[in-house]
Amino acid sequence: MKDLVVIAYLVYLPVVILLTFYVAHSLFRNSLVYMKDIFNGRDEIAVATNTLFRIGFYLLNLGFALYILEITRHLETPQAAIEALSVKIGGFSIYLGIMLFLNMYLFFRGKRVAKQKRISAQFNAGPHLPQA
C-alpha cells in the first residue's frame, strides 16, 4: 500500500532528524572542552572550529539519512511498515554511533597531539645545560 510507505517516511524523517540533532547537541556541547585544550585556551578558535565540526556532522548525517530514505519493500501491512522502519532507523542509528565515535577519536587525538606539542615546547624552552 502506497499510504503505508508515505506514513513510514513521515515517521522516519522526524526520528532521524531529531536523533541527529540530539547526538550533535550532546557531542558538540561536551567537545568544546577538548577544543579549548587543543587550541591552548584560545576560545574564539575553539568555538569556531567546534561550530564547523558541528555543521559538517549535520551535513554528513542528515545527508546520509536522506540518501537511505527510499523504502523499496512492498508494505502491505502495518507490521511490514514497522519492520521496514526498524531496519532504516536501526541502520541509521548504528551509522550515527560510528560517526559519534569517529568524532570522539578525532577530539582525543587532537588533545593528545596538543599535549605533546606543549611538552615539546616546554622542553625546548627550558634551560639547556652546557655539554662537557
Short mmCIF file of C-alpha atoms in Angstrom, two decimals:
data_model
loop_
_atom_site.label_atom_id
_atom_site.label_comp_id
_atom_site.label_asym_id
_atom_site.label_seq_id
_atom_site.Cartn_x
_atom_site.Cartn_y
_atom_site.Cartn_z
CA MET A 1 0.00 0.00 0.00
CA LYS A 2 1.34 3.39 -1.01
CA ASP A 3 -0.20 5.01 2.07
CA LEU A 4 1.96 2.89 4.39
CA VAL A 5 5.13 3.95 2.56
CA VAL A 6 4.19 7.62 2.94
CA ILE A 7 3.38 7.08 6.63
CA ALA A 8 6.73 5.28 7.07
CA TYR A 9 8.50 8.28 5.51
CA LEU A 10 6.57 10.63 7.79
CA VAL A 11 7.77 8.65 10.81
CA TYR A 12 11.33 8.08 9.57
CA LEU A 13 12.24 11.68 8.75
CA PRO A 14 11.39 13.30 12.11
CA VAL A 15 13.01 10.41 14.01
CA VAL A 16 16.35 10.61 12.18
CA ILE A 17 16.36 14.42 12.24
CA LEU A 18 15.69 14.54 15.99
CA LEU A 19 18.22 11.76 16.63
CA THR A 20 20.86 13.61 14.62
CA PHE A 21 20.23 16.90 16.43
CA TYR A 22 20.25 15.22 19.86
CA VAL A 23 23.56 13.45 19.22
CA ALA A 24 25.13 16.55 17.66
CA HIS A 25 23.98 18.76 20.53
CA SER A 26 25.39 16.39 23.15
CA LEU A 27 28.64 15.75 21.30
CA PHE A 28 29.49 19.34 20.47
CA ARG A 29 28.39 20.79 23.81
CA ASN A 30 30.84 18.45 25.53
CA SER A 31 33.58 18.61 22.89
CA LEU A 32 34.16 22.32 23.43
CA VAL A 33 36.32 21.44 26.44
CA TYR A 34 38.58 19.39 24.16
CA MET A 35 38.69 22.11 21.55
CA LYS A 36 39.78 24.69 24.13
CA ASP A 37 42.53 22.36 25.25
CA ILE A 38 43.62 21.62 21.68
CA PHE A 39 43.81 25.35 20.90
CA ASN A 40 45.54 26.27 24.18
CA GLY A 41 42.57 28.12 25.63
CA ARG A 42 42.01 30.33 22.58
CA ASP A 43 38.24 30.34 22.94
CA GLU A 44 37.48 32.08 19.66
CA ILE A 45 39.27 29.48 17.55
CA ALA A 46 37.94 26.61 19.68
CA VAL A 47 34.33 27.75 19.30
CA ALA A 48 34.72 28.42 15.57
CA THR A 49 36.28 25.01 14.94
CA ASN A 50 33.67 23.28 17.07
CA THR A 51 30.92 25.04 15.10
CA LEU A 52 32.43 23.94 11.80
CA PHE A 53 32.68 20.36 13.05
CA ARG A 54 29.00 20.56 14.09
CA ILE A 55 27.92 21.81 10.66
CA GLY A 56 29.88 19.02 8.98
CA PHE A 57 28.32 16.49 11.36
CA TYR A 58 24.83 17.71 10.46
CA LEU A 59 25.55 17.68 6.74
CA LEU A 60 27.04 14.19 6.74
CA ASN A 61 24.40 12.60 8.92
CA LEU A 62 21.31 14.29 7.54
CA GLY A 63 22.64 13.76 4.01
CA PHE A 64 23.10 10.06 4.73
CA ALA A 65 19.64 9.84 6.30
CA LEU A 66 18.11 11.32 3.16
CA TYR A 67 20.30 9.15 0.93
CA ILE A 68 18.96 5.95 2.50
CA LEU A 69 15.38 7.23 2.69
CA GLU A 70 13.91 5.06 -0.06
CA ILE A 71 11.87 2.08 1.12
CA THR A 72 11.85 -0.47 -1.66
CA ARG A 73 9.93 -3.29 0.03
CA HIS A 74 6.22 -3.58 -0.51
CA LEU A 75 4.44 -2.53 2.64
CA GLU A 76 1.21 -4.47 2.64
CA THR A 77 0.61 -4.43 6.40
CA PRO A 78 1.38 -2.16 9.32
CA GLN A 79 3.74 -4.89 10.58
CA ALA A 80 5.74 -4.70 7.36
CA ALA A 81 5.92 -0.90 7.71
CA ILE A 82 7.18 -1.17 11.30
CA GLU A 83 9.77 -3.76 10.26
CA ALA A 84 10.97 -1.59 7.39
CA LEU A 85 11.22 1.40 9.73
CA SER A 86 13.18 -0.62 12.28
CA VAL A 87 15.73 -1.56 9.59
CA LYS A 88 16.03 2.04 8.38
CA ILE A 89 16.17 3.70 11.80
CA GLY A 90 18.32 0.94 13.30
CA GLY A 91 20.80 1.14 10.44
CA PHE A 92 20.93 4.91 10.71
CA SER A 93 21.43 4.69 14.49
CA ILE A 94 24.40 2.36 14.01
CA TYR A 95 25.87 4.75 11.42
CA LEU A 96 25.27 7.70 13.77
CA GLY A 97 27.02 5.86 16.61
CA ILE A 98 30.02 5.18 14.38
CA MET A 99 30.17 8.86 13.44
CA LEU A 100 29.96 9.81 17.12
CA PHE A 101 32.90 7.56 18.00
CA LEU A 102 34.87 8.82 15.00
CA ASN A 103 34.42 12.41 16.18
CA MET A 104 35.38 11.45 19.73
CA TYR A 105 38.52 9.76 18.37
CA LEU A 106 39.41 12.93 16.48
CA PHE A 107 38.91 15.06 19.60
CA PHE A 108 41.02 12.73 21.77
CA ARG A 109 43.72 12.55 19.10
CA GLY A 110 43.76 16.33 18.79
CA LYS A 111 44.05 16.66 22.55
CA ARG A 112 46.96 14.19 22.64
CA VAL A 113 48.80 15.99 19.82
CA ALA A 114 48.28 19.36 21.52
CA LYS A 115 49.63 17.96 24.79
CA GLN A 116 52.71 16.56 23.02
CA LYS A 117 53.35 19.94 21.37
CA ARG A 118 53.08 21.72 24.73
CA ILE A 119 55.52 19.28 26.35
CA SER A 120 57.92 19.63 23.42
CA ALA A 121 57.71 23.43 23.58
CA GLN A 122 58.37 23.40 27.33
CA PHE A 123 61.35 21.11 26.84
CA ASN A 124 62.79 23.27 24.08
CA ALA A 125 62.24 26.48 26.06
CA GLY A 126 63.83 25.09 29.22
CA PRO A 127 67.37 25.88 30.31
CA HIS A 128 69.98 23.96 28.39
CA LEU A 129 72.93 22.64 30.30
CA PRO A 130 76.34 23.11 28.70
CA GLN A 131 77.87 19.91 27.46
CA ALA A 132 81.20 18.90 28.94
#
